[in-house]
Amino acid sequence: MTNLNLTRQIIERHLASGEMVPGREIGLKIDQTLVHDATGQMAMLQFEALEFPRVATRKSLVYTDHNILQVGFENADDHAFLASAAKKFGLYYSKAGNGICHQVNLESFSRPGDTLLGADSHTTTGGAVGELAIGAGGLDVAVAMGGYPFFLPMPEILGIELTGSFGHMVRAKDLALEILKQLGVAGGRGKILEFYGPALADLTVTERATVANMSIETGAITAVFPSDDLTRSFLERQGRPADFVPLAAEPAAAYDGYMSIDLSSLKPLAACPHSPGNVKEVAQVAGTKVDQVAIGSCTNSSLADLLSVAEILRGRTVPPHLSLVIAPGSRQVYEELARRGALADFIASGARLMEVACGFCNGVGQAPPTDGVSLRTSNRNFPGRSGTPSASLYLVSPETAAVSALKGVITDPREISGPINISLPDRFSTDLSLVIPPAPAGPESEALTIIRGPNIAPLPRFASLPKSIDGEVMLALGDNVTTDDILPAGAHILALRANIPAISKYIFHNIDPTYPERQKKTPGFVVAGLNYGQGSSREHAALAPRYLGLAGVIAVSFARIHKANLCNFGLLPLELNNPEDLKALEKGHKLSVTIPEQLAPEITLTVKNLTTGRNIPVKLMVSERQIEMLAQGGLLAQMAQTR
Ligand code: MIC
Ligand code: SF4
């Protein structure tokens, strides 16, 4: 028997079905779940539709962090819906003002060795404390909330050895970007990144969180760090010493692949427009004029990050042309910044203080000017993500962001000579009064009604798979289409997350605004290259196109979460046997796919191109369980049959 790495140990302890053979579907028992105010609406509606009386997990939470601008009634309606559903169904409700789900969850709820399933792709952040923390669509999370396992293909575990130590002004963000530089935005697909090695002795939990957070940008399922002395110290400072358990890979454990990074060799890095995988040295883009610097997001909004920013800004001001915005990650961080006087440093520097929320990160406020350059500490710089389609976003460390904010141009932070010394409190404020507990199980919760304002629309229902799918190619797209391309972020669209008919009008809005109308008139296919659906977990990117009449997606390959979401809503994810065949599928071509009586996993189907007369082989690379759900019209229908 080979010695087990840490990820395999956690998987083994949570294995509900399947074998730990890479690529084969496994079911995992889920300890904790999280949803938020952009994904939770659907998850709660689906939980309700599944007729679960109450959550069956150790702990389930709803966070209010994405949709808190409240320019109309929609967001507040959504909050009231979520709060009332949480109270009734046994979930904890983190109110607006408490912070970004991943930062708050790390501080207050993540536990080493647990499984966490979150309706958000950056749920991976929990890997910082040795938790197996995975992002998924809202429907998968709703099912896990009901006590059912979560299914995924058994990952390959990529062992990443960290040696050396960070040089002057090189930070965890630069490590996260170095991993992206090496793996690209698809190199982590099918993998979990597990870290080990001597450098971990100096990598704090919040630094690990930055790395775990951005692991999803490589396409990886998640990242896992050991639970060691630094984890113990973190949990003690968070007032949770009892949550600590030591966890590590067994000695000389085997991995499915290996990588090694010497932290001493790293330089300050930047992900350049328009992909987190387009990584260059900051020195290579230094001198680029910057219109906006935005510091915060679930990647870099810890107390350590922001104290370091305050040190750099202290006593200096930003130039007149530049807008500096800072959004602390949690109320705990915000309060401590205030106690330390760091907020005063921010204010004096000319910074604009934002709410403790996602905010600028996904276009909810602070959109840069037309053709503007924005330097951000967040994790995604996809086109249009900021709310300004023509803006160029660079992703950097908080230190690079702060130094550049003062200079007004992208600046290598090593220009600052002295070290930055910060100290963290022995004990953080652990006031959880903004986390509202559920009503006790029994008559009290059963009597509660769920508040439904006009923004809460009923769930659409879908028919089972027909014998043949005929449709037109609605869009022919390239590689790495993101879910931000399929359903853009931004305050006005996010406000419609509880309303599929309304939000469906924005599908592919930045690529082809005529798509929704065309798709409604005739069934259709979307055709794309590699890694279709990378990025966020938003299931609306599958659910809303299906609502409009999309029949399936034909692509060279799919991103994991989006592929699962397509199946969950009865949409066929068809993978081209030969990537060259992509050229034979053009917008406007009429296609027909005959569905055999006996569908099976990994079956080859034929796409008949009725326009050109060509037959194109495609594979349906899904599990037995997914075949069944596709046949029945999606996971809701399948669950209704089996329960
Ligand atoms: C994101 O960072 O893209 C989001 C907004 O947090 C999404 C969630 C969503 O779109 O609902 C994610 O990462 O899953
Ligand atoms: Fe929020 Fe941005 Fe993190 Fe998504 S990536 S959870 S939008 S802060």
XYZ file of C-alpha atoms and ligand atoms in Angstrom:
665
model
C 0.000 0.000 0.000
C 1.359 3.386 -0.900
C 1.219 6.060 1.731
C -1.697 8.415 1.348
C -1.362 12.068 0.573
C -3.611 14.354 2.625
C -6.282 14.813 -0.043
C -6.740 11.079 -0.435
C -7.009 10.707 3.355
C -9.837 13.250 3.482
C -11.566 11.749 0.454
C -11.285 8.251 1.931
C -12.913 9.433 5.169
C -15.811 11.001 3.236
C -16.256 8.440 0.474
C -19.953 7.667 0.052
C -19.623 5.776 -3.236
C -17.138 4.856 -5.934
C -13.463 4.012 -5.968
C -10.544 6.371 -5.661
C -9.420 5.803 -9.256
C -8.699 9.075 -11.085
C -11.432 9.935 -13.567
C -14.080 7.598 -12.076
C -17.052 9.222 -10.379
C -17.010 9.273 -6.582
C -19.631 10.470 -4.098
C -18.472 12.523 -1.110
C -20.255 13.064 2.175
C -20.438 16.811 2.761
C -19.971 18.307 6.242
C -20.534 21.978 5.540
C -22.104 24.035 2.757
C -22.207 27.692 1.805
C -24.251 29.700 -0.669
C -24.518 33.457 -1.123
C -26.832 36.136 -2.387
C -25.976 35.471 -6.044
C -26.264 31.670 -5.987
C -28.336 31.059 -2.865
C -31.638 32.151 -4.369
C -31.645 29.254 -6.829
C -30.167 26.859 -4.262
C -32.910 27.655 -1.742
C -35.685 27.475 -4.354
C -34.293 24.115 -5.436
C -33.937 22.892 -1.834
C -37.579 23.792 -1.337
C -38.638 22.123 -4.590
C -36.849 18.949 -3.472
C -39.089 19.002 -0.389
C -36.251 18.599 2.088
C -37.617 19.604 5.492
C -34.308 20.896 6.848
C -30.558 20.837 6.142
C -28.832 17.609 7.121
C -25.236 18.889 7.192
C -23.088 19.756 10.200
C -23.409 23.420 9.291
C -24.861 25.275 6.311
C -24.597 29.011 5.744
C -25.988 31.727 3.516
C -23.768 34.784 3.020
C -24.859 38.229 1.907
C -21.889 39.689 0.089
C -22.299 39.839 -3.696
C -25.565 41.645 -4.181
C -25.652 44.381 -1.622
C -25.779 47.588 -3.631
C -29.578 47.811 -3.402
C -30.219 50.323 -6.164
C -33.729 48.911 -6.461
C -35.952 46.602 -4.458
C -34.465 43.423 -5.971
C -31.440 42.879 -3.712
C -33.327 43.625 -0.522
C -36.094 41.258 -1.657
C -33.497 38.584 -2.264
C -32.000 39.146 1.198
C -35.400 38.858 2.863
C -36.068 35.664 0.904
C -32.695 34.171 1.838
C -32.916 35.155 5.499
C -36.407 33.717 5.881
C -35.576 30.496 4.010
C -32.383 30.081 6.080
C -34.310 30.498 9.313
C -36.872 27.922 8.279
C -34.557 25.317 6.764
C -31.834 25.325 9.419
C -29.114 27.504 7.851
C -27.063 30.281 9.455
C -27.544 33.641 7.725
C -24.579 36.002 7.536
C -26.007 39.511 7.130
C -24.748 42.156 4.738
C -21.909 43.946 6.493
C -20.364 40.765 7.825
C -18.098 40.237 4.856
C -17.164 38.071 1.886
C -18.226 34.448 2.269
C -14.770 32.930 1.820
C -12.996 35.301 4.216
C -15.687 34.955 6.894
C -15.963 31.211 6.453
C -12.211 30.820 6.842
C -12.192 32.953 9.980
C -15.200 31.436 11.661
C -16.335 28.108 10.229
C -13.819 26.161 8.093
C -12.454 23.066 9.840
C -9.384 20.986 8.993
C -10.331 17.596 7.563
C -13.945 18.559 6.816
C -15.588 18.685 3.412
C -17.104 22.019 2.381
C -19.281 22.388 -0.704
C -19.987 25.971 -1.742
C -22.092 27.499 -4.485
C -19.154 29.653 -5.456
C -16.027 28.690 -7.352
C -13.681 30.264 -4.781
C -14.920 27.959 -2.035
C -11.440 26.489 -2.618
C -10.194 29.119 -0.121
C -11.050 26.699 2.713
C -8.136 24.507 1.584
C -5.930 26.918 3.535
C -6.818 25.110 6.791
C -6.693 21.586 5.396
C -10.340 21.424 4.473
C -11.494 19.752 1.249
C -13.391 22.776 -0.042
C -15.031 22.537 -3.452
C -17.167 24.890 -5.551
C -20.285 23.641 -7.360
C -23.546 24.815 -8.869
C -26.395 25.783 -6.544
C -28.424 22.668 -7.309
C -25.559 20.376 -6.317
C -25.226 22.346 -3.082
C -28.988 22.145 -2.443
C -28.824 18.365 -2.800
C -25.820 18.196 -0.425
C -27.724 20.397 2.050
C -30.384 17.705 2.017
C -27.783 15.163 3.155
C -27.034 13.549 -0.209
C -23.462 13.046 -1.425
C -21.739 15.349 -3.883
C -20.435 13.625 -6.996
C -17.330 14.426 -8.983
C -14.724 12.533 -10.983
C -11.976 11.264 -8.646
C -9.223 13.848 -9.084
C -5.567 13.349 -9.745
C -3.603 14.813 -6.868
C -0.802 17.128 -7.962
C 1.829 17.434 -5.228
C 3.389 20.901 -5.154
C 6.529 21.157 -3.068
C 7.330 24.640 -1.786
C 10.908 25.434 -0.836
C 12.845 28.624 -0.036
C 11.284 31.835 1.235
C 9.771 34.936 -0.350
C 12.195 37.688 -1.317
C 11.655 41.377 -0.631
C 8.078 42.449 -1.534
C 7.198 39.067 -3.051
C 3.959 37.716 -1.643
C 1.516 34.791 -1.662
C -0.304 36.407 -4.596
C 2.893 36.106 -6.612
C 3.015 32.397 -5.746
C -0.612 32.005 -6.861
C 0.257 33.785 -10.114
C 3.407 31.694 -10.601
C 1.282 28.537 -10.372
C -1.040 30.033 -12.990
C 1.926 30.943 -15.157
C 3.052 27.326 -15.079
C -0.333 25.599 -15.377
C -2.343 28.135 -17.388
C -6.118 28.408 -17.019
C -6.737 24.776 -17.953
C -3.647 22.940 -16.660
C -5.260 22.099 -13.324
C -8.374 20.470 -14.824
C -9.274 17.223 -13.085
C -6.699 17.848 -10.359
C -6.448 18.869 -6.725
C -3.308 20.804 -5.851
C -1.797 19.606 -2.581
C 1.021 21.592 -1.004
C 3.895 20.347 1.110
C 7.512 21.218 1.781
C 9.733 23.301 4.068
C 8.440 26.696 2.901
C 5.080 26.001 4.549
C 6.652 26.719 7.934
C 6.539 30.431 6.989
C 3.345 30.535 4.935
C 0.530 31.814 7.139
C -3.041 30.601 6.829
C -4.216 33.784 5.116
C -1.312 33.535 2.662
C -2.291 29.928 1.999
C -5.840 31.189 1.499
C -4.700 33.481 -1.330
C -3.094 30.507 -3.077
C -6.002 28.125 -2.441
C -8.433 30.808 -3.596
C -6.789 31.197 -7.000
C -6.256 27.468 -7.548
C -9.644 27.417 -9.311
C -8.230 29.766 -11.947
C -6.014 26.884 -13.169
C -9.168 24.827 -13.675
C -8.258 22.705 -10.618
C -10.982 21.281 -8.402
C -9.396 22.785 -5.319
C -6.173 23.059 -3.295
C -5.298 21.481 0.050
C -2.704 22.607 2.598
C -1.715 20.572 5.658
C -3.103 21.523 9.048
C -0.003 22.349 11.095
C 1.304 24.689 13.804
C 0.373 27.761 11.770
C -3.156 26.404 11.388
C -3.307 25.837 15.134
C -2.159 29.392 15.794
C -4.716 30.770 13.298
C -7.586 28.836 14.854
C -6.506 29.854 18.355
C -6.441 33.523 17.362
C -9.910 33.021 15.898
C -11.093 31.639 19.244
C -11.526 28.136 17.806
C -8.728 26.024 19.324
C -11.013 22.980 19.524
C -11.418 22.967 15.726
C -7.724 22.206 15.250
C -6.614 18.740 14.224
C -3.129 18.108 12.859
C -3.270 16.784 9.292
C -0.544 16.008 6.788
C 0.352 13.616 4.007
C 1.764 10.345 5.266
C 5.568 10.160 5.015
C 6.751 9.699 1.423
C 3.153 9.798 0.197
C 2.647 9.300 -3.514
C 1.081 11.895 -5.833
C -0.249 11.562 -9.365
C 2.067 14.347 -10.486
C 4.698 16.647 -9.016
C 5.702 20.293 -9.198
C 8.255 22.196 -7.165
C 8.464 25.931 -6.612
C 11.332 27.731 -4.912
C 9.768 30.809 -3.321
C 13.166 32.536 -3.284
C 13.174 32.568 -7.084
C 9.821 34.353 -7.427
C 9.394 37.946 -8.556
C 6.386 40.261 -8.251
C 3.951 39.124 -10.935
C 0.841 40.458 -12.656
C -1.943 38.654 -14.532
C -2.379 40.896 -17.561
C -5.527 41.515 -19.617
C -7.717 39.544 -20.141
C -6.945 36.257 -18.406
C -5.622 35.183 -14.988
C -3.311 32.907 -16.982
C -1.633 35.771 -18.863
C 1.070 36.228 -16.226
C 4.094 38.524 -16.646
C 6.635 40.024 -14.277
C 5.457 43.354 -12.878
C 8.744 44.794 -14.150
C 7.658 43.950 -17.728
C 4.511 46.077 -17.497
C 5.924 48.756 -15.182
C 5.203 52.309 -16.270
C 1.689 51.542 -17.586
C -0.571 54.405 -16.510
C -3.254 53.288 -14.053
C -6.697 54.896 -13.651
C -7.923 52.805 -10.773
C -6.447 50.608 -8.053
C -8.874 48.293 -6.260
C -7.726 46.417 -3.159
C -9.866 43.694 -1.614
C -11.872 40.617 -2.773
C -11.747 37.104 -1.345
C -8.177 36.735 -2.639
C -6.495 39.556 -0.760
C -8.548 41.239 1.912
C -7.191 39.713 5.117
C -5.987 41.849 7.995
C -2.351 41.083 7.119
C -2.900 42.171 3.497
C -4.565 45.432 4.457
C -2.173 46.302 7.274
C 0.634 45.946 4.772
C -1.222 48.288 2.395
C -1.706 50.786 5.237
C 2.041 50.710 5.967
C 2.795 51.582 2.345
C 0.158 54.312 2.106
C 0.869 55.943 5.475
C 1.689 59.617 5.112
C 1.377 59.604 1.306
C -1.442 60.447 -1.086
C -2.536 59.067 -4.434
C -2.081 61.243 -7.546
C -5.063 63.307 -8.760
C -5.833 61.148 -11.808
C -6.128 57.900 -9.845
C -9.015 56.368 -7.917
C -7.985 54.052 -5.075
C -10.703 51.854 -3.609
C -10.273 49.528 -0.654
C -12.795 46.902 0.473
C -11.883 44.926 3.610
C -12.881 41.256 3.454
C -14.790 40.941 6.680
C -16.228 42.866 9.576
C -13.530 41.345 11.758
C -10.826 42.766 9.481
C -12.613 46.123 9.191
C -12.971 46.518 12.939
C -9.318 45.677 13.580
C -8.207 48.124 10.871
C -10.214 50.800 12.665
C -8.719 49.953 16.071
C -5.193 50.078 14.648
C -5.701 53.434 12.933
C -5.125 51.858 9.507
C -8.458 53.240 8.279
C -7.136 56.712 9.049
C -4.095 55.956 6.878
C -6.384 54.853 4.053
C -8.580 57.917 4.323
C -5.617 60.287 4.504
C -4.094 58.702 1.387
C -7.216 59.602 -0.598
C -8.587 56.052 -0.724
C -12.298 55.439 -1.062
C -13.516 52.890 1.474
C -15.989 50.354 0.182
C -18.352 48.037 1.995
C -16.989 44.733 3.273
C -18.207 42.766 0.266
C -17.233 41.501 -3.186
C -18.029 44.887 -4.725
C -15.645 45.901 -7.506
C -14.477 42.290 -7.986
C -17.474 41.314 -10.081
C -18.622 44.664 -11.335
C -20.882 45.679 -8.466
C -19.781 49.286 -8.415
C -16.435 50.921 -9.204
C -16.521 50.173 -12.934
C -13.389 51.798 -14.438
C -13.628 54.452 -17.175
C -13.856 53.557 -20.869
C -10.527 52.044 -21.984
C -9.379 52.457 -18.372
C -6.585 50.500 -16.689
C -7.473 48.990 -13.332
C -4.965 47.277 -11.051
C -6.716 44.831 -8.733
C -5.894 42.366 -6.001
C -8.771 40.096 -7.047
C -8.637 36.856 -9.004
C -10.353 37.351 -12.358
C -9.721 39.863 -15.134
C -12.027 38.486 -17.787
C -13.300 40.997 -20.361
C -16.261 42.956 -19.015
C -15.851 41.575 -15.474
C -15.379 45.068 -14.036
C -18.554 46.384 -15.636
C -16.594 48.276 -18.331
C -16.187 46.112 -21.446
C -13.211 48.114 -22.773
C -11.269 48.244 -19.483
C -7.968 46.416 -18.974
C -7.565 44.682 -15.611
C -4.257 43.594 -14.083
C -4.224 41.267 -11.063
C -1.442 41.860 -8.554
C -0.491 41.562 -4.877
C -1.713 44.158 -2.354
C 1.831 45.512 -2.110
C 2.175 45.972 -5.876
C -1.276 47.572 -5.899
C -0.467 50.005 -3.068
C 2.930 51.059 -4.410
C 1.459 51.529 -7.900
C -1.461 53.529 -6.474
C 0.972 56.040 -5.044
C 2.978 56.294 -8.273
C -0.027 56.366 -10.638
C 1.669 53.816 -12.904
C 2.291 50.076 -12.533
C 5.343 49.920 -10.312
C 7.581 47.090 -9.179
C 7.008 47.059 -5.384
C 10.676 46.249 -4.814
C 11.265 49.979 -5.388
C 10.331 50.328 -1.716
C 13.485 49.617 0.214
C 12.661 48.841 3.856
C 10.800 45.738 5.044
C 7.119 46.016 5.925
C 6.539 44.887 9.479
C 3.069 44.104 10.647
C 1.860 42.315 13.748
C -1.362 40.391 14.124
C -3.481 40.381 17.288
C -3.215 37.417 19.650
C -6.964 37.233 19.610
C -9.263 38.490 16.848
C -12.674 39.887 17.565
C -14.920 36.878 17.121
C -18.274 38.544 17.483
C -20.747 36.534 15.405
C -23.779 38.696 16.109
C -24.299 39.305 12.368
C -24.618 35.553 11.801
C -28.265 34.807 12.529
C -28.950 31.241 13.706
C -31.873 29.250 12.307
C -35.101 28.609 14.179
C -35.020 25.363 16.138
C -36.214 22.281 14.269
C -39.825 21.382 14.886
C -43.097 23.302 15.050
C -41.430 26.724 15.348
C -39.510 26.460 12.060
C -42.294 24.554 10.316
C -44.682 27.447 11.011
C -42.361 30.024 9.412
C -43.234 31.410 5.992
C -40.686 32.338 3.366
C -40.773 35.960 2.228
C -41.127 36.246 -1.549
C -40.992 39.687 -3.099
C -41.712 40.172 -6.802
C -38.070 39.472 -7.689
C -38.394 35.837 -6.611
C -39.690 33.998 -9.693
C -40.774 30.352 -9.741
C -38.237 27.732 -10.885
C -38.546 26.696 -14.525
C -39.173 22.984 -15.164
C -37.761 21.087 -18.120
C -38.913 18.188 -20.297
C -37.051 14.880 -20.528
C -34.528 14.220 -23.308
C -36.181 13.860 -26.757
C -35.256 11.066 -29.188
C -33.554 13.496 -31.494
C -32.217 16.988 -30.966
C -32.439 19.324 -33.914
C -31.230 22.868 -33.789
C -29.194 25.630 -35.259
C -25.672 26.699 -34.264
C -26.462 29.923 -32.430
C -22.891 30.885 -31.633
C -19.517 29.496 -32.693
C -16.933 30.521 -30.096
C -13.246 29.976 -29.331
C -11.286 28.565 -26.375
C -11.742 29.359 -22.660
C -15.215 30.907 -22.895
C -15.946 31.996 -19.319
C -19.218 31.924 -17.440
C -18.800 35.717 -17.299
C -19.024 35.592 -21.127
C -22.149 33.432 -20.916
C -23.808 35.445 -18.149
C -22.024 38.704 -17.353
C -21.533 39.929 -13.803
C -22.414 43.523 -12.831
C -24.936 44.992 -10.434
C -27.952 45.271 -12.736
C -27.690 41.685 -13.995
C -26.799 40.198 -10.586
C -29.960 41.716 -9.197
C -31.920 39.235 -11.325
C -30.346 36.022 -10.021
C -33.664 34.922 -8.488
C -35.541 35.480 -11.725
C -34.627 33.216 -14.643
C -37.029 34.768 -17.217
C -35.574 38.216 -16.488
C -31.904 37.238 -16.319
C -32.081 35.088 -19.460
C -32.300 38.319 -21.490
C -28.598 38.911 -20.691
C -27.193 35.572 -21.799
C -24.088 36.196 -23.956
C -24.853 39.890 -23.634
C -21.266 41.068 -24.214
C -20.638 38.607 -27.054
C -23.877 38.765 -29.026
C -26.835 40.617 -27.506
C -29.138 39.133 -30.172
C -28.597 35.614 -28.749
C -31.554 35.475 -26.300
C -34.108 36.533 -28.909
C -32.689 34.185 -31.553
C -32.464 31.302 -29.087
C -36.080 31.748 -28.027
C -37.281 31.359 -31.624
C -35.608 28.061 -32.443
C -33.789 25.291 -30.543
C -30.059 25.696 -30.758
C -26.509 24.672 -29.991
C -23.521 26.638 -28.855
C -20.205 25.501 -30.295
C -16.860 26.275 -28.632
C -13.229 25.285 -28.213
C -11.277 24.180 -25.141
C -12.354 24.630 -21.512
C -15.862 25.946 -22.187
C -17.437 27.476 -19.058
C -14.280 28.273 -17.096
C -14.539 30.540 -14.070
C -17.488 30.945 -11.790
C -19.938 28.341 -10.532
C -23.035 30.314 -11.560
C -25.524 27.683 -12.668
C -27.554 30.418 -14.329
C -25.056 30.056 -17.205
C -26.618 26.642 -17.903
C -30.116 27.117 -16.505
C -30.989 30.358 -18.311
C -29.804 29.198 -21.788
C -31.817 25.993 -21.284
C -34.820 28.138 -20.397
C -34.318 30.016 -23.682
C -34.185 26.825 -25.749
C -30.533 25.755 -25.838
C -30.370 22.008 -26.531
C -26.699 21.309 -25.982
C -23.151 22.586 -26.173
C -20.577 21.091 -28.523
C -17.048 21.892 -27.384
C -13.521 20.535 -27.487
C -13.627 20.302 -23.676
C -15.515 21.687 -20.669
C -14.653 23.208 -17.307
C -15.727 20.875 -14.475
C -18.337 22.967 -12.668
C -20.031 24.178 -15.814
C -20.174 20.683 -17.305
C -21.876 19.431 -14.138
C -24.289 22.368 -14.295
C -25.183 21.576 -17.933
C -26.035 17.997 -16.956
C -27.956 19.191 -13.893
C -30.279 21.110 -16.209
C -30.595 18.387 -18.831
C -28.242 19.941 -21.388
C -25.904 17.652 -23.330
C -22.193 18.513 -22.992
C -20.851 17.019 -26.233
C -17.077 16.791 -26.710
C -15.635 16.704 -30.214
C -13.637 13.538 -30.897
C -11.436 15.590 -33.181
C -10.846 19.259 -32.227
C -10.346 20.020 -35.933
C -14.068 19.368 -36.476
C -14.776 22.647 -34.732
C -14.166 24.351 -38.081
C -16.965 22.312 -39.643
C -19.562 23.855 -37.319
C -20.426 27.427 -38.215
C -23.010 29.836 -36.921
C -26.315 29.200 -38.729
C -25.595 25.544 -39.590
C -28.524 23.223 -38.930
C -27.634 20.188 -36.809
C -29.344 17.003 -35.755
C -28.288 14.535 -33.057
C -30.114 11.221 -32.725
C -30.201 9.976 -29.140
C -29.894 6.168 -28.993
C -32.394 4.156 -26.990
C -29.583 3.004 -24.672
C -27.477 5.998 -23.666
C -24.301 5.008 -21.842
C -21.353 6.814 -20.242
C -18.598 7.740 -22.678
C -20.820 6.927 -25.660
C -19.999 8.347 -29.100
C -22.872 10.141 -30.813
C -23.070 11.601 -34.289
C -23.831 15.235 -34.961
C -25.306 15.441 -38.453
C -24.570 18.773 -40.034
C -27.675 19.101 -42.196
C -26.281 22.239 -43.850
C -23.038 20.644 -45.119
C -24.041 16.978 -45.062
C -21.092 16.100 -42.820
C -21.272 13.668 -39.871
C -19.247 14.718 -36.837
C -18.482 12.264 -33.996
C -18.816 13.611 -30.462
C -18.487 11.943 -27.052
C -20.797 12.243 -24.103
C -18.204 11.947 -21.311
C -20.519 11.651 -18.328
C -21.286 9.162 -15.570
C -24.113 6.632 -15.317
C -25.794 8.971 -12.815
C -25.567 11.899 -15.238
C -26.937 9.801 -18.115
C -29.996 9.162 -15.988
C -30.443 12.827 -15.088
C -29.988 13.904 -18.712
C -32.641 11.427 -19.800
C -35.062 12.750 -17.199
C -34.506 16.431 -17.971
C -32.094 17.260 -15.149
C -31.184 16.652 -11.531
C -34.405 18.044 -10.024
C -36.461 15.563 -12.026
C -34.038 12.748 -11.200
C -34.152 13.501 -7.467
C -37.946 13.630 -7.576
C -37.935 10.116 -9.078
C -35.468 8.624 -6.614
C -36.704 10.123 -3.340
C -17.267 35.062 -9.168
O -16.255 35.367 -8.556
O -17.295 34.931 -10.403
C -18.543 34.853 -8.381
C -19.435 35.989 -8.687
O -18.250 34.847 -7.014
C -19.124 33.503 -8.804
C -20.450 33.244 -8.224
C -21.576 33.630 -9.111
O -21.410 34.132 -10.205
O -22.689 33.367 -8.735
C -18.220 32.304 -8.528
O -17.027 32.451 -8.390
O -18.712 31.169 -8.523
Fe -16.822 37.691 -4.396
Fe -14.967 38.263 -6.175
Fe -14.548 36.389 -4.407
Fe -16.318 35.968 -6.371
S -14.117 36.269 -6.600
S -16.573 35.490 -4.178
S -17.144 38.038 -6.591
S -14.805 38.559 -3.985
